[in-house]
Coordinates of N, CA, C and O in Angstrom, one line a residue:
L79 N 26.3 55.3 147.8 CA 26.6 56.8 147.9 C 25.8 57.5 149.0 O 26.1 58.6 149.3
L80 N 24.9 56.8 149.6 CA 24.0 57.5 150.6 C 24.9 58.0 151.8 O 24.6 59.2 152.2
P81 N 25.8 57.3 152.3 CA 26.7 57.9 153.4 C 27.4 59.1 153.0 O 27.5 60.1 153.7
V82 N 27.8 59.2 151.7 CA 28.5 60.4 151.2 C 27.5 61.5 151.2 O 27.9 62.6 151.7
I83 N 26.4 61.3 150.7 CA 25.4 62.4 150.6 C 25.0 62.9 152.0 O 24.9 64.1 152.2
R84 N 24.8 62.0 152.9 CA 24.5 62.4 154.3 C 25.6 63.2 154.9 O 25.3 64.2 155.5
S85 N 26.8 62.8 154.7 CA 27.9 63.6 155.3 C 28.1 64.9 154.6 O 28.3 65.9 155.3
I86 N 27.9 65.0 153.3 CA 28.0 66.3 152.6 C 26.9 67.2 153.1 O 27.1 68.4 153.3
R87 N 25.7 66.7 153.2 CA 24.5 67.5 153.7 C 24.8 68.1 155.1 O 24.3 69.2 155.3
I88 N 25.4 67.3 155.9 CA 25.7 67.8 157.3 C 26.7 69.0 157.2 O 26.6 70.0 157.8
N89 N 27.8 68.8 156.4 CA 28.8 69.7 156.3 C 28.6 70.9 155.4 O 29.2 71.9 155.5
H90 N 27.6 70.7 154.5 CA 27.3 71.8 153.5 C 25.8 71.9 153.5 O 25.1 71.6 152.5
P91 N 25.1 72.4 154.5 CA 23.7 72.4 154.6 C 23.0 73.3 153.5 O 21.8 73.1 153.2
R92 N 23.7 74.3 152.9 CA 23.1 75.1 151.9 C 23.2 74.5 150.5 O 22.7 75.1 149.5
T93 N 23.9 73.4 150.4 CA 24.1 72.7 149.1 C 22.9 71.9 148.7 O 22.4 71.2 149.6
V94 N 22.4 72.0 147.5 CA 21.4 71.1 147.0 C 22.0 70.0 146.2 O 22.8 70.3 145.3
M95 N 21.7 68.8 146.5 CA 22.3 67.7 145.9 C 21.3 66.8 145.2 O 20.2 66.6 145.7
C96 N 21.7 66.2 144.1 CA 20.9 65.2 143.4 C 21.8 64.1 143.0 O 22.9 64.3 142.5
V97 N 21.3 62.9 143.2 CA 22.0 61.7 142.8 C 21.2 60.8 141.8 O 20.0 60.6 142.1
H98 N 21.8 60.4 140.8 CA 21.1 59.5 139.8 C 22.1 58.4 139.6 O 23.1 58.5 138.9
V99 N 21.8 57.2 140.1 CA 22.6 56.0 140.0 C 23.9 56.3 140.6 O 24.0 56.4 141.9
D100 N 25.0 56.6 139.8 CA 26.3 56.9 140.4 C 26.8 58.3 140.0 O 28.0 58.6 140.1
D101 N 25.9 59.1 139.6 CA 26.2 60.5 139.2 C 25.7 61.4 140.3 O 24.6 61.3 140.8
I102 N 26.5 62.4 140.7 CA 26.2 63.4 141.7 C 26.2 64.8 141.1 O 27.1 65.2 140.5
A103 N 25.1 65.5 141.3 CA 25.0 66.9 140.9 C 24.8 67.7 142.2 O 24.1 67.3 143.1
A104 N 25.5 68.9 142.2 CA 25.4 69.7 143.4 C 25.3 71.2 143.0 O 25.9 71.6 142.0
T105 N 24.5 71.9 143.7 CA 24.3 73.3 143.5 C 24.6 74.1 144.7 O 24.2 73.8 145.8
V106 N 25.4 75.1 144.5 CA 25.7 76.0 145.6 C 25.2 77.4 145.3 O 25.1 77.8 144.1
Q107 N 24.9 78.2 146.3 CA 24.5 79.6 146.0 C 25.0 80.5 147.1 O 25.3 80.0 148.2
G108 N 25.2 81.7 146.8 CA 25.7 82.7 147.8 C 25.3 84.1 147.5 O 24.7 84.3 146.4
D109 N 25.7 85.0 148.3 CA 25.4 86.4 148.1 C 26.3 87.1 147.1 O 25.9 88.2 146.6
N110 N 27.4 86.5 146.8 CA 28.3 87.1 145.8 C 29.2 86.0 145.3 O 29.2 84.8 145.8
E111 N 30.0 86.3 144.2 CA 30.8 85.3 143.6 C 31.9 84.7 144.5 O 32.1 83.5 144.4
V112 N 32.5 85.5 145.3 CA 33.5 85.0 146.3 C 32.9 83.9 147.2 O 33.5 82.9 147.4
E113 N 31.8 84.2 147.7 CA 31.1 83.2 148.6 C 30.8 81.9 147.8 O 31.0 80.8 148.4
V114 N 30.3 82.1 146.6 CA 29.9 80.9 145.8 C 31.2 80.1 145.5 O 31.2 78.8 145.7
I115 N 32.2 80.7 145.1 CA 33.5 80.0 144.8 C 34.0 79.3 146.0 O 34.5 78.2 145.9
Q116 N 34.0 80.0 147.2 CA 34.5 79.4 148.4 C 33.7 78.1 148.7 O 34.2 77.1 149.1
Q117 N 32.4 78.2 148.7 CA 31.5 77.1 148.9 C 31.8 75.9 147.9 O 31.8 74.8 148.3
L118 N 31.9 76.3 146.7 CA 32.1 75.3 145.6 C 33.5 74.6 145.8 O 33.5 73.3 145.7
A119 N 34.5 75.3 146.1 CA 35.8 74.7 146.4 C 35.8 73.8 147.6 O 36.3 72.7 147.5
N120 N 35.2 74.2 148.7 CA 35.1 73.4 149.9 C 34.2 72.1 149.6 O 34.6 71.0 150.0
L121 N 33.1 72.3 148.8 CA 32.3 71.1 148.5 C 33.0 70.2 147.6 O 33.0 68.9 147.9
A122 N 33.7 70.6 146.6 CA 34.5 69.8 145.7 C 35.6 69.0 146.5 O 35.7 67.8 146.3
A123 N 36.3 69.6 147.4 CA 37.3 69.0 148.2 C 36.7 67.9 149.1 O 37.2 66.8 149.1
D124 N 35.5 68.2 149.7 CA 34.9 67.2 150.6 C 34.3 66.1 149.8 O 34.4 64.9 150.2
L125 N 33.7 66.4 148.6 CA 33.2 65.3 147.8 C 34.3 64.3 147.3 O 34.1 63.1 147.4
H126 N 35.4 64.9 146.9 CA 36.5 64.1 146.5 C 37.0 63.2 147.6 O 37.2 62.0 147.4
E127 N 37.1 63.8 148.8 CA 37.6 63.0 150.0 C 36.6 61.9 150.3 O 37.0 60.8 150.5
E128 N 35.3 62.2 150.4 CA 34.3 61.2 150.7 C 34.3 60.1 149.7 O 34.3 58.9 150.1
V129 N 34.2 60.4 148.4 CA 34.1 59.4 147.4 C 35.4 58.6 147.2 O 35.3 57.4 147.2
S130 N 36.5 59.3 147.1 CA 37.8 58.6 146.8 C 38.4 57.9 148.1 O 38.7 56.8 148.0
A131 N 38.5 58.7 149.2 CA 39.1 58.1 150.3 C 38.2 57.2 151.2 O 38.6 56.1 151.6
Q132 N 37.0 57.7 151.4 CA 36.1 57.0 152.3 C 35.4 55.8 151.6 O 35.3 54.7 152.2
C133 N 35.0 56.0 150.4 CA 34.3 54.9 149.7 C 35.1 54.1 148.7 O 34.7 53.1 148.1
K134 N 36.4 54.6 148.5 CA 37.3 53.9 147.6 C 36.8 53.8 146.2 O 37.0 52.8 145.5
L135 N 36.1 54.9 145.8 CA 35.6 54.9 144.4 C 36.4 56.0 143.6 O 37.0 56.8 144.2
K136 N 36.3 55.9 142.3 CA 37.0 56.8 141.5 C 36.0 57.8 140.8 O 35.0 57.4 140.3
F137 N 36.5 59.0 140.6 CA 35.7 60.0 139.9 C 35.9 59.8 138.4 O 37.1 59.4 138.0
S138 N 34.9 60.0 137.6 CA 35.1 60.0 136.1 C 35.3 61.5 135.7 O 34.3 62.2 135.5
W139 N 36.5 61.9 135.7 CA 36.8 63.3 135.5 C 36.3 63.8 134.2 O 36.1 65.0 134.0
D140 N 36.2 62.9 133.2 CA 35.7 63.3 131.9 C 34.2 63.6 131.9 O 33.6 64.2 131.0
K141 N 33.5 63.3 133.0 CA 32.1 63.6 133.1 C 31.8 64.9 134.0 O 30.7 65.3 134.1
V142 N 32.9 65.5 134.5 CA 32.7 66.7 135.4 C 32.4 67.9 134.5 O 33.1 68.1 133.5
F143 N 31.5 68.8 135.0 CA 31.2 70.0 134.3 C 30.7 71.0 135.3 O 30.2 70.7 136.4
L144 N 30.8 72.3 134.9 CA 30.3 73.4 135.7 C 29.3 74.2 135.0 O 29.4 74.3 133.8
L145 N 28.3 74.6 135.7 CA 27.3 75.5 135.2 C 27.3 76.7 136.1 O 27.5 76.6 137.3
A146 N 27.1 77.9 135.6 CA 27.1 79.1 136.4 C 26.1 80.1 135.9 O 25.7 80.1 134.8
S147 N 25.7 81.0 136.8 CA 24.7 82.1 136.4 C 25.3 83.2 135.7 O 24.6 84.1 135.2
S148 N 26.6 83.3 135.5 CA 27.3 84.3 134.8 C 28.6 83.8 134.2 O 29.2 82.9 134.7
E149 N 29.1 84.4 133.2 CA 30.3 84.1 132.5 C 31.5 84.3 133.5 O 32.4 83.5 133.6
S150 N 31.4 85.4 134.2 CA 32.5 85.7 135.2 C 32.6 84.6 136.3 O 33.7 84.2 136.7
L151 N 31.5 84.2 136.8 CA 31.4 83.2 137.8 C 32.0 81.9 137.3 O 32.8 81.2 137.9
L152 N 31.6 81.5 136.1 CA 32.1 80.3 135.4 C 33.6 80.3 135.3 O 34.3 79.3 135.6
T153 N 34.1 81.4 134.8 CA 35.5 81.6 134.6 C 36.3 81.5 135.9 O 37.3 80.7 136.0
R154 N 35.8 82.2 137.0 CA 36.5 82.1 138.3 C 36.4 80.7 138.9 O 37.3 80.2 139.5
A155 N 35.2 80.1 138.8 CA 35.1 78.7 139.3 C 36.0 77.8 138.6 O 36.7 76.9 139.2
G156 N 36.1 77.9 137.3 CA 37.0 77.0 136.5 C 38.5 77.2 136.9 O 39.2 76.2 137.0
K157 N 38.9 78.5 137.1 CA 40.2 78.7 137.5 C 40.5 78.2 138.9 O 41.6 77.7 139.2
T158 N 39.6 78.3 139.8 CA 39.7 77.9 141.1 C 39.8 76.4 141.2 O 40.7 75.8 141.9
L159 N 39.0 75.7 140.5 CA 38.9 74.2 140.6 C 39.9 73.5 139.6 O 40.2 72.4 139.8
G160 N 40.4 74.3 138.6 CA 41.4 73.7 137.7 C 40.8 72.5 137.0 O 39.7 72.5 136.6
K161 N 41.6 71.4 137.0 CA 41.2 70.2 136.3 C 40.0 69.5 136.9 O 39.3 68.7 136.3
Y162 N 39.8 69.9 138.2 CA 38.7 69.3 138.9 C 37.3 69.9 138.6 O 36.3 69.5 139.1
G163 N 37.3 71.0 137.8 CA 36.1 71.7 137.4 C 35.6 71.3 136.1 O 34.6 71.9 135.6
G164 N 36.2 70.3 135.4 CA 35.7 69.8 134.1 C 36.3 70.6 133.0 O 37.1 71.4 133.0

């Protein structure tokens, strides 16, 4: 997964990433909810592309989850990401 992390870090320099074996956790932050949602959606799309298309690995969608600093952000993020948000 190291090539994936390197690529994501280049394209998403404000993202904090953590890898444990084959699990990836990512944190995004922004000045407002819209910015956070936009960063999160772009990050999720890029992660899916890198892991699925480039590495030929599958996501375990049953392990996906979102954490947020507010209920409204969590709701908006969930609606934006749909099934890909856990």
